[in-house]
Coordinates of C-alpha atoms and ligand atoms in Angstrom, one line a residue:
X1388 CA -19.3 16.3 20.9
X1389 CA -17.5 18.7 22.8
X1390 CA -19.8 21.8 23.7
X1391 CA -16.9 23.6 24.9
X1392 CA -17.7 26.7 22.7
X1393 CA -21.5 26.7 23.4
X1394 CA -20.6 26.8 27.1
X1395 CA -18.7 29.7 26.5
X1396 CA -21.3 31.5 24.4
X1397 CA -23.6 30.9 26.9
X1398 CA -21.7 31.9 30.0
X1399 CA -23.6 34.5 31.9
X1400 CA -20.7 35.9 33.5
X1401 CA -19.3 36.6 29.8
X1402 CA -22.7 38.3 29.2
X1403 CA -22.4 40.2 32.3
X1404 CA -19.1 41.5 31.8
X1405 CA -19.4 42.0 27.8
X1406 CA -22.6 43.4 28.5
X1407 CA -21.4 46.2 30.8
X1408 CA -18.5 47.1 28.7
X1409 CA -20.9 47.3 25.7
X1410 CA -23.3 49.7 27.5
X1411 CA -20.2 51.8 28.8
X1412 CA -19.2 51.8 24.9
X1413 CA -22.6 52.9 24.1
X1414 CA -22.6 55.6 26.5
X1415 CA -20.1 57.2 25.7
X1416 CA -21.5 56.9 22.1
X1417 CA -24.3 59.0 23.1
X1418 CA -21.9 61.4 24.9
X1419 CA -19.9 61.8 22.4
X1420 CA -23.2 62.1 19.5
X1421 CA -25.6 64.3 21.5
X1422 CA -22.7 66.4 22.9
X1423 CA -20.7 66.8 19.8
X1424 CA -17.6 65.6 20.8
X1425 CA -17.2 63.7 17.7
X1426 CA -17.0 65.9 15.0
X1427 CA -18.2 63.4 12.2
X1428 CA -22.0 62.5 11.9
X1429 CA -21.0 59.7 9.0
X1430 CA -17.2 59.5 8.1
X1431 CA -17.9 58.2 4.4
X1432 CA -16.2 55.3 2.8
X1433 CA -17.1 54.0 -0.4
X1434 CA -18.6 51.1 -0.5
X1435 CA -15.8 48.5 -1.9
X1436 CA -13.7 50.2 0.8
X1437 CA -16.1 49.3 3.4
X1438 CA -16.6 45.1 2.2
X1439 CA -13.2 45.0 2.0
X1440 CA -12.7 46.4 5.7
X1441 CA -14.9 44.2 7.0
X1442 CA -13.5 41.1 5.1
X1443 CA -9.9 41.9 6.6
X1444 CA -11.3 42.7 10.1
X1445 CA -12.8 39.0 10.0
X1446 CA -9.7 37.8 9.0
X1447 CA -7.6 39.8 11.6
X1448 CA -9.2 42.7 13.2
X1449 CA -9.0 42.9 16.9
X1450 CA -12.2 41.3 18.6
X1451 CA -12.4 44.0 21.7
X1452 CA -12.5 46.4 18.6
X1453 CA -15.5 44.9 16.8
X1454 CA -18.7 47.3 18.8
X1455 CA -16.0 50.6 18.5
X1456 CA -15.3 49.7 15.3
X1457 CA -19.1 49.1 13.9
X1458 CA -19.6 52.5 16.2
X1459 CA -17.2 54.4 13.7
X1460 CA -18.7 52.6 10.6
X1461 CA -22.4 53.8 10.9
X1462 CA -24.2 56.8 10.9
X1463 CA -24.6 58.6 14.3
X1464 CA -28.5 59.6 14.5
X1465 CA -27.9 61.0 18.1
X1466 CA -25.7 63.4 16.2
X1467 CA -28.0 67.0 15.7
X1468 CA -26.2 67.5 12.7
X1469 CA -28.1 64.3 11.9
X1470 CA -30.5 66.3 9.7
X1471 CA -31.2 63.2 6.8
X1472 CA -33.6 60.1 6.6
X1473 CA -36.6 59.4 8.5
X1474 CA -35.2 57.3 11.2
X1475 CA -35.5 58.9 15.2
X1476 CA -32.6 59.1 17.3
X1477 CA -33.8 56.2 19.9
X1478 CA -34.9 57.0 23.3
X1479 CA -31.9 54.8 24.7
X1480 CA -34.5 53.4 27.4
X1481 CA -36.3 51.8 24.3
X1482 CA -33.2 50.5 22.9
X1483 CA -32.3 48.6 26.3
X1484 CA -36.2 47.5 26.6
X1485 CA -34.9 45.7 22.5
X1486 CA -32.6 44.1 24.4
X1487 CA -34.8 42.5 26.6
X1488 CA -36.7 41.5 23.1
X1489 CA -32.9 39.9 22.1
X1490 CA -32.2 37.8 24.7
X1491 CA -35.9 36.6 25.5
X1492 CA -36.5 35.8 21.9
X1493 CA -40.4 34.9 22.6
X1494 CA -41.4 34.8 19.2
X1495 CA -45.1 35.6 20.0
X1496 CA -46.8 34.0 17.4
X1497 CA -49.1 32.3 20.2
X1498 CA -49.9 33.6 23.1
X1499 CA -47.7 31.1 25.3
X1500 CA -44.8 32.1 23.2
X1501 CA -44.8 35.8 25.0
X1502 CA -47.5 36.4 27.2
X1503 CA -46.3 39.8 28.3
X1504 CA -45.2 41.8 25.0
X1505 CA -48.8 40.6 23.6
X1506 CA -51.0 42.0 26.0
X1507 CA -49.1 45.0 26.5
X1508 CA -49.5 44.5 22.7
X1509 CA -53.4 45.4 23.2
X1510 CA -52.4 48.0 25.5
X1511 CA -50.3 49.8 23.3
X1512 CA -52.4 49.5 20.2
X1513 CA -55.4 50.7 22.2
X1514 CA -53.6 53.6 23.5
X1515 CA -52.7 55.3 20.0
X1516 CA -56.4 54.1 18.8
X1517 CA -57.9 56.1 21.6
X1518 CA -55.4 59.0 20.2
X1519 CA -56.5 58.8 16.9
X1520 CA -60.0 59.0 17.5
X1521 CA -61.6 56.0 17.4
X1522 CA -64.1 54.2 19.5
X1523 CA -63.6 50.9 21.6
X1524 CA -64.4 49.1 18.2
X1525 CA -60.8 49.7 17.5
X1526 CA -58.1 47.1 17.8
X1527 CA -54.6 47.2 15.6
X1528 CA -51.1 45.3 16.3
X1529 CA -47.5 46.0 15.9
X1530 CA -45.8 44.4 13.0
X1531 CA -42.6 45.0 11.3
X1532 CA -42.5 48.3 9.1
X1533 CA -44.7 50.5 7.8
X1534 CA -43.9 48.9 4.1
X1535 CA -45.6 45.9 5.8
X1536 CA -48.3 47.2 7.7
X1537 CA -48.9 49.3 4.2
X1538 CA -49.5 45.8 2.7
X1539 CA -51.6 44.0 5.3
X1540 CA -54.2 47.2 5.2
X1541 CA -54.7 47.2 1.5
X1542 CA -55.3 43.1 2.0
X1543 CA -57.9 43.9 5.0
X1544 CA -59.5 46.5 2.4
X1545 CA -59.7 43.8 -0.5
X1546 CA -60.8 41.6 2.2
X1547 CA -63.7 43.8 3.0
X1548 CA -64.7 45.7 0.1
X1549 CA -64.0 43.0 -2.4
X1550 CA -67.3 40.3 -2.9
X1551 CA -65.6 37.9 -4.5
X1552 CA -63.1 36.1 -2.4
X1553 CA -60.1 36.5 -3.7
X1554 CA -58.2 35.1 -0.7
X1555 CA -59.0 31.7 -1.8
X1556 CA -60.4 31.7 -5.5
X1557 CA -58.1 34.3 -7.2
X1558 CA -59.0 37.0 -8.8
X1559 CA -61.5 37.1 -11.1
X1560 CA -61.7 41.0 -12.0
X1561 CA -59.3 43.7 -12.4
X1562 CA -59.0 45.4 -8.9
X1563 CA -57.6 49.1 -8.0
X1564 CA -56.6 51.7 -5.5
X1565 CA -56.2 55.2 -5.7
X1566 CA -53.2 56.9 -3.9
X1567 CA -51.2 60.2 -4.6
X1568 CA -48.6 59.6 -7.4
X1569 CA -45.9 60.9 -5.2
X1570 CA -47.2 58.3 -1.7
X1571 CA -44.2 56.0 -0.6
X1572 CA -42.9 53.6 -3.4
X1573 CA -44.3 50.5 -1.0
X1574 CA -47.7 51.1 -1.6
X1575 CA -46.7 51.0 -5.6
X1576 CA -45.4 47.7 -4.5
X1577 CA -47.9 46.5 -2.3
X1578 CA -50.5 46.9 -5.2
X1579 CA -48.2 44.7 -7.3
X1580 CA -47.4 42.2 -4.9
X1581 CA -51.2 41.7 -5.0
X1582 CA -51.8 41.6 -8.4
X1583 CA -53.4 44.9 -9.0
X1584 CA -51.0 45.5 -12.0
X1585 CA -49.6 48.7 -13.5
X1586 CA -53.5 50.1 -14.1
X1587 CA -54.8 48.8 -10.6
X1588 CA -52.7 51.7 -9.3
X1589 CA -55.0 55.0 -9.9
X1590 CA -52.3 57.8 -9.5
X1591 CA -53.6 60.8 -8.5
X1592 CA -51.2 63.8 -9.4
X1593 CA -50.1 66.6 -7.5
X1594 CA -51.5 69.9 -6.8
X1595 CA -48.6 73.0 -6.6
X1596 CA -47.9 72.3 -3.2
X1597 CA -47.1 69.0 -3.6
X1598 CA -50.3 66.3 -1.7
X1599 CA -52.9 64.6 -3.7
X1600 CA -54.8 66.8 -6.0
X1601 CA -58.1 66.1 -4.5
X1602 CA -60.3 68.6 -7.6
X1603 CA -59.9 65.2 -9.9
X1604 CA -60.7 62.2 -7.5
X1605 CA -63.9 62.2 -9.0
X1606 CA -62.9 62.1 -12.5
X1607 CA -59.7 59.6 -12.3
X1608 CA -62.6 57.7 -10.1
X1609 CA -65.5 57.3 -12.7
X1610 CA -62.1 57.1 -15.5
X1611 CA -61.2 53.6 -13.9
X1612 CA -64.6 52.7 -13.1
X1613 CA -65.3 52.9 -17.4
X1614 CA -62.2 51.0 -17.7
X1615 CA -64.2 48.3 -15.9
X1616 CA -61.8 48.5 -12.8
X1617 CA -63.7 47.5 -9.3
X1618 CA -61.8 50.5 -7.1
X1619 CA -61.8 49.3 -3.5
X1620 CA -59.3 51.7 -1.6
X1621 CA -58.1 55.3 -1.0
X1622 CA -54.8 55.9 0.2
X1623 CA -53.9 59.0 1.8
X1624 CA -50.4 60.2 3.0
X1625 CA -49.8 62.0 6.5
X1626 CA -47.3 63.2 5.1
X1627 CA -45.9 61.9 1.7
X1628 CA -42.3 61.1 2.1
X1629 CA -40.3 63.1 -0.2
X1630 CA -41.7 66.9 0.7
X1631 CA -43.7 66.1 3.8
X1632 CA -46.5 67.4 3.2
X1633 CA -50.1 66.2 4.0
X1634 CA -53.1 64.8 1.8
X1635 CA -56.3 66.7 3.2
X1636 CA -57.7 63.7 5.1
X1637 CA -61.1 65.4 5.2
X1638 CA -61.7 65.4 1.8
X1639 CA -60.2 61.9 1.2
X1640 CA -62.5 60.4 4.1
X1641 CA -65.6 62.2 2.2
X1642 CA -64.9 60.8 -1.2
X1643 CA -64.5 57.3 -0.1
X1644 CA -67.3 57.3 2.0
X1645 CA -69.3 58.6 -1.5
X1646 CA -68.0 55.4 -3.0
X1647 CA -67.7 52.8 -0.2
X1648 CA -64.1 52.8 -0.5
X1649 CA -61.5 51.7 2.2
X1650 CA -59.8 54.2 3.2
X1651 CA -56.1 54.0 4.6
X1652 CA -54.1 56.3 6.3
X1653 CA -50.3 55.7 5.6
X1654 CA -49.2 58.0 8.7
X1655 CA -45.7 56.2 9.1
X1656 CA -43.6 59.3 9.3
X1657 CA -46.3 61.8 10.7
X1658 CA -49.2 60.2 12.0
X1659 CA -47.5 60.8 15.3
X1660 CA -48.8 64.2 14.9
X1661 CA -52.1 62.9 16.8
X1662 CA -49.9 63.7 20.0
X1663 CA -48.9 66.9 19.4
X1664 CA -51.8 69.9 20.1
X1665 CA -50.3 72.5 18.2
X1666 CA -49.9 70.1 14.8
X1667 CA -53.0 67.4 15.4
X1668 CA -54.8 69.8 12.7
X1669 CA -52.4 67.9 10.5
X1670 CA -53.5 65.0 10.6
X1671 CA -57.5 66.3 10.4
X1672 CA -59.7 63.6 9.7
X1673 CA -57.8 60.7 10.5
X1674 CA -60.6 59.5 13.0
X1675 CA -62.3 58.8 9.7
X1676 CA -60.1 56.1 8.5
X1677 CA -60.6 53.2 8.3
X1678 CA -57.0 52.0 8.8
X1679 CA -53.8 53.6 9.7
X1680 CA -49.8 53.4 10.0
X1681 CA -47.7 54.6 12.2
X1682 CA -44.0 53.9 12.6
X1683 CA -42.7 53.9 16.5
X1684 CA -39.0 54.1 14.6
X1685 CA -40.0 57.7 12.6
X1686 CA -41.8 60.0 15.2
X1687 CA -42.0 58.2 18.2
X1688 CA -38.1 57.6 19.4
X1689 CA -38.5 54.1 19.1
X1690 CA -35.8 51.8 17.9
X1691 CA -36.3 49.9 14.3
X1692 CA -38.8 48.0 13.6
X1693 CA -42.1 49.5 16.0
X1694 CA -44.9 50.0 13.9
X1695 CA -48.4 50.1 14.3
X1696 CA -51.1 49.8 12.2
X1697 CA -54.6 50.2 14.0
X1698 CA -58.3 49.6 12.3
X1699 CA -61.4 51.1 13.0
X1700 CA -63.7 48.5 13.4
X1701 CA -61.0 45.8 14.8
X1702 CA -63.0 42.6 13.4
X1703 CA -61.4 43.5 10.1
X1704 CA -57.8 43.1 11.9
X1705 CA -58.8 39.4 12.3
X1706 CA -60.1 38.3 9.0
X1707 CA -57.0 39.7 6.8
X1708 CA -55.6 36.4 7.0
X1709 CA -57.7 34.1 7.7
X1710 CA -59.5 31.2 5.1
X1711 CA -62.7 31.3 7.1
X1712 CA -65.9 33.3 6.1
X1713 CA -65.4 36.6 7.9
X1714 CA -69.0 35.5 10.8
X1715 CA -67.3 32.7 11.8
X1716 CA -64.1 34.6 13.1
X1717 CA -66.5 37.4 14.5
X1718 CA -67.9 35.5 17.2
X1719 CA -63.9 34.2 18.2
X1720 CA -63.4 37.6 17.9
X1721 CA -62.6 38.4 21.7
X1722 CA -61.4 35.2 22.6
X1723 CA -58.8 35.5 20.2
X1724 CA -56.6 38.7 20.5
X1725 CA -53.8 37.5 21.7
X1726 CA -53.0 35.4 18.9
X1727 CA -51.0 37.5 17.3
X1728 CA -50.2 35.5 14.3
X1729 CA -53.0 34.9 12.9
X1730 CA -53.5 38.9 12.2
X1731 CA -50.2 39.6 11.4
X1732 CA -48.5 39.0 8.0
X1733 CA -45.0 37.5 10.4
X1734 CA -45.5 34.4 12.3
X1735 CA -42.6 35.0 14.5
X1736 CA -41.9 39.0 15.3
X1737 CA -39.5 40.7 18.2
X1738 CA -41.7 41.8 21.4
X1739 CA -41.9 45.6 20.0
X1740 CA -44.5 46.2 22.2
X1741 CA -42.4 46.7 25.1
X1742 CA -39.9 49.2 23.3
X1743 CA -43.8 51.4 23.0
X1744 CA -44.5 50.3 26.8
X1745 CA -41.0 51.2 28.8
X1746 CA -41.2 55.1 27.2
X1747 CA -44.9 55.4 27.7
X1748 CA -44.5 53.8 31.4
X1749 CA -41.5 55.7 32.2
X1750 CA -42.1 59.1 30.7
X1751 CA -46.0 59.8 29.7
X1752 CA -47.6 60.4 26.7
X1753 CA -46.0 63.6 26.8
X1754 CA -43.0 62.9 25.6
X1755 CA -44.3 62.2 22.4
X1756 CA -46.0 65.3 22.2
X1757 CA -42.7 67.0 23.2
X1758 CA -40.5 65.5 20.3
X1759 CA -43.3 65.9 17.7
X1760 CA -43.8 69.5 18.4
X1761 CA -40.0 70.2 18.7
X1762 CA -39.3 69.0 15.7
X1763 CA -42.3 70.5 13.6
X1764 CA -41.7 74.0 14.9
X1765 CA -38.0 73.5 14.1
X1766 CA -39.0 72.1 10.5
X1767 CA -41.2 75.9 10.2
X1768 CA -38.3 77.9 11.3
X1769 CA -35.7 76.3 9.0
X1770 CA -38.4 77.2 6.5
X1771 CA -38.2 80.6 6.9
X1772 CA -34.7 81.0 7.2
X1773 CA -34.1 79.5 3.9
X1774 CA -36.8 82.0 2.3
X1775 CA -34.7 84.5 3.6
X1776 CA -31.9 83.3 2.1
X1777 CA -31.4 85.1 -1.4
X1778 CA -29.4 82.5 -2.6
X1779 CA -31.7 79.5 -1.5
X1780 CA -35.0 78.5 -3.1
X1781 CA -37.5 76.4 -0.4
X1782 CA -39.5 73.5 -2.8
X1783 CA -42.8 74.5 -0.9
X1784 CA -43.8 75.7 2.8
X1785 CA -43.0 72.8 5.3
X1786 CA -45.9 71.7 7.1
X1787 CA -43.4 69.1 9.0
X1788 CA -39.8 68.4 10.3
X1789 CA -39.0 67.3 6.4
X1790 CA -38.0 70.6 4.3
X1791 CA -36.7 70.6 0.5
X1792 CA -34.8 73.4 -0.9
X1793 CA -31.9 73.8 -3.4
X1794 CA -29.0 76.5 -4.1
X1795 CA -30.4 78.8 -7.0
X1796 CA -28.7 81.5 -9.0
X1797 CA -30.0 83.0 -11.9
X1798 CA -27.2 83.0 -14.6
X1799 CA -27.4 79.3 -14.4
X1800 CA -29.5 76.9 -16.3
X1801 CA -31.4 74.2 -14.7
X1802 CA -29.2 71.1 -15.5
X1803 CA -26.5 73.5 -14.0
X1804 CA -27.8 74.0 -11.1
X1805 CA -28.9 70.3 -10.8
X1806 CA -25.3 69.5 -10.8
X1807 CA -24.3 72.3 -8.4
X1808 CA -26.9 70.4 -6.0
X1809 CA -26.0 67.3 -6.0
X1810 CA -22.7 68.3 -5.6
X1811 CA -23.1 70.4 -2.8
X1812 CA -24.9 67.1 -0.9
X1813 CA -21.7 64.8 -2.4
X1814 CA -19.6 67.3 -0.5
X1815 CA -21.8 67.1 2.5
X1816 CA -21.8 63.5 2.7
X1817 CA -17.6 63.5 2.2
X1818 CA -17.1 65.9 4.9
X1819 CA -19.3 64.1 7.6
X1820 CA -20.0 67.6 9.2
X1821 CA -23.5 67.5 8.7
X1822 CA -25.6 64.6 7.2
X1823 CA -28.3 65.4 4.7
X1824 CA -30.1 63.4 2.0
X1825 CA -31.7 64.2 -1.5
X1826 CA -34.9 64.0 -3.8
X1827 CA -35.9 64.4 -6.9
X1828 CA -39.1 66.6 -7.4
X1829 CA -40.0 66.3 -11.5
X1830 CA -36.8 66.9 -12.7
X1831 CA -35.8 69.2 -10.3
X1832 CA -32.9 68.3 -8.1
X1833 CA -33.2 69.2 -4.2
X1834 CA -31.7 69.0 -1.2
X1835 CA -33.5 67.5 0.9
X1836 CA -33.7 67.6 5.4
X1837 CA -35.5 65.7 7.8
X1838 CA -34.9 67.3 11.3
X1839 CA -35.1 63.8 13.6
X1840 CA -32.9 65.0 16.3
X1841 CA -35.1 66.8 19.0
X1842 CA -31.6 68.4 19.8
X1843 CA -30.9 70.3 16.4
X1844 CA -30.7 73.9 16.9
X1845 CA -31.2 77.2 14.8
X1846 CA -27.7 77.4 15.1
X1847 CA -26.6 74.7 13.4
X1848 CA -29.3 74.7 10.8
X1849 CA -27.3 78.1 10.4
X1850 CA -24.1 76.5 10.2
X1851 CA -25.5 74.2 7.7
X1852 CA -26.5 77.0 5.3
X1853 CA -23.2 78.1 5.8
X1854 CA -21.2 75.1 5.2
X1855 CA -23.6 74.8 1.9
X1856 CA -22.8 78.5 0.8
X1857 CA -18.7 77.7 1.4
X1858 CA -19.3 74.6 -1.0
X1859 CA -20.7 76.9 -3.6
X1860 CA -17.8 79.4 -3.2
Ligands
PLP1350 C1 -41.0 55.4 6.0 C2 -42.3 55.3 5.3 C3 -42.8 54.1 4.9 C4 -42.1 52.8 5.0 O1 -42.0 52.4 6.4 P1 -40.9 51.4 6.9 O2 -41.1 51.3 8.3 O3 -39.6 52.0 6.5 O4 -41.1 50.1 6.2 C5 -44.1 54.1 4.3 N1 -44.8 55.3 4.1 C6 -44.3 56.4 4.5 C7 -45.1 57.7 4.3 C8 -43.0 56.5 5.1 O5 -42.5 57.7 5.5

């Protein structure tokens, strides 16, 4: 065989001199995004339009036109008119430190397989631990998503509060957690992935201002416990996706320790607040938990996938997994960190640690604190500016970067002014101008903002409520 092609896709003078034009490219991406020289944040296509553009352009497209072209197709997150879903405009030092992770491919499933990224692993995970409050019993590790980590902390909790090993024999009783009926839809599906069934998953409705209603925990508590469910968990959100607001951590922590539940933090959007001074009241109580989440790729300027998930007493971060009796891995305990596999739900994962490692190295922890509190204070202002809008009707007080609201006028009905709504965020998403997303709050219809873009301005959150009161006109 002929390894003509290999030879070429392996030349390292075709890296070098792709790779420079690609980082030029990128650049002038950025330029172009930060700076607003490109109008469009997302220039829409319909979906069919978009396979079939990408079928023809395998077909015939110009190769020196595939990175422009995938550029033009995608939605520009360094734009500040970037105002929609959860994901952070990456730091571009942590995107170059992914593609370090790309081409070294150390799988670090052992230790041998990427010494580096797993001890700067500990380093990392010990870093946020120390933020969140906890003592050197702490360990955690990175893994891929918050959905993930979400899962592997309520299978640590059945682990630990759980007799019967269900690991190995199965279940043998019906199993549930509690968590607030509006948490992220992958803890719904973590419980199901592990058997807990429609009824292991205690939903604990809202209060008016949209977090867990903490006044019943008690009775939806003793409610299950009749039902002859054995409730091992307590989820609480930091913040819940949709509004952004935050379950009172306090309380939570109190009521599970009442019970000897595990209790679980899902802080993938906002745990970052632990960085951020001014909002760390926020996240009040999270020192109590006994688990938490946190996505590098939300708060933290990190490219996709970075997150964290950290555990109070670490010896529970070994035994997830693992077939043995939970004494036996407790005195391997220390000689065993840096096998990251065995804690992990991946065997093979990218070296996110370093994406954590080059910003904290190269800028401080305060950088974290600086895009936390930007964005927060942004999130309150835009919230007063839409109660002072007449014509604008703000779902509840935002208490983060993530603010609801929807166009109101009295002469309309509700399923009017449902339609009016989505319409005005149809037209926003046709005109590229601004990129926003949506939610559904009962059957309520909202518009709905996350400000990710530390670079977003009053201005053109004004311009936004602009462009949205010419789309009413
Ligand atoms: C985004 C989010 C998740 C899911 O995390 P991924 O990293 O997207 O898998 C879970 N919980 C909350 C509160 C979130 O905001």
């Amino acid at each position: 065989m002929k390894k003509k092609l290999l030879q070429q896709a392996y030349s390292p003078e075709d890296f070098r001199k792709r790779g420079h034009r690609l980082v030029d490219e990128l650049a002038n991406h950025l330029d172009n995004t930060l700076n607003e020289k490109s109008e469009k944040v997302i220039q829409w296509n319909l979906p069919e339009d978009e396979y079939i553009f990408w079928k023809d352009f395998m077909k015939d497209g110009d190769e020196t036109k595939l990175f422009p072209e995938i550029l033009k197709h995608t939605t520009h997150v360094h734009n500040p008119r970037y105002i929609g879903h959860q994901v952070s405009p990456p730091a571009p030092l942590g995107s170059l430190a992914g593609l370090i992770s790309s081409l070294l491919n150390n799988g670090m499933a052992v230790y041998e397989m990427g010494m580096a990224p797993s001890a700067i692993e500990r380093i990392i995970t010990e870093f946020i631990c120390a933020k969140i409050g906890y003592d050197e019993n702490s360990r955690g590790f990175l893994t891929s998503g918050g959905t993930l980590a979400n899962l592997t902390a309520l299978l640590s909790a059945r682990k630990a509060k759980v007799q019967h090993d269900v690991w190995n024999k199965g279940h043998h009783q019906d199993l549930g957690i509690m968590v607030y009926e509006e948490a992220h839809y992958c803890v719904d599906r973590a419980a199901k992935i592990m058997g807990l069934g429609e009824k292991g998953i205690i939903k604990i409705p809202a209060t008016s201002n949209f977090n867990m209603d903490i006044s019943v925990l008690e009775e939806y508590y003793q409610k299950a416990v009749k039902k002859g469910i054995k409730v091992f968990a307590i989820v609480g959100s930091a913040p819940a996706t949709a509004v952004g607001i935050y379950d009172d951590l306090d309380a939570i922590a109190a009521f599970s320790k009442k019970y000897d539940l595990w209790f679980h933090v899902d802080g993938a959007h906002g745990g970052a607040s632990i960085f951020s001074p001014k909002y760390q009241h926020t996240v009040q109580g999270i020192d109590q938990a006994d688990s938490v989440v946190i996505d590098g790729h939300k708060m933290m300027m990190m490219p996709t996938i970075t997150t964290a998930l950290l555990y109070k007493d670490g010896n529970h971060s070994h035994t997830t997994f693992s077939q043995k009796a939970d004494y036996l891995l407790e005195q391997s305990e220390d000689e065993d960190w840096y096998n990251l596999a065995k804690r992990t739900f991946e065997c093979t994962k990218t070296m996110m640690s370093i994406q954590w490692y080059t910003i904290l190295k190269t800028y401080g922890a305060g950088i974290f604190d600086e895009y936390v509190t930007t964005l927060y204070d942004l999130g309150h202002q835009f919230g007063k500016m839409i109660e002072n809008n007449p014509q604008l009707d703000l779902a509840v007080k935002p208490m983060s970067n993530i603010v609801c609201f929807r166009f109101i006028d009295d002469s309309l009905s509700p399923s009017e002014l449902n339609k009016i709504n989505e319409h005005i965020r149809q037209r926003l998403l046709e005109d590229g101008e601004f990129y926003i997303v949506q939610t559904k709050l009962g059957v309520i219809y909202y518009l709905r903002t996350t400000i990710m873009n530390p670079f977003t301005t009053k201005e053109h959150l004004d311009r936004l409520l602009e462009r949205i009161s010419a789309i009413v006109k």
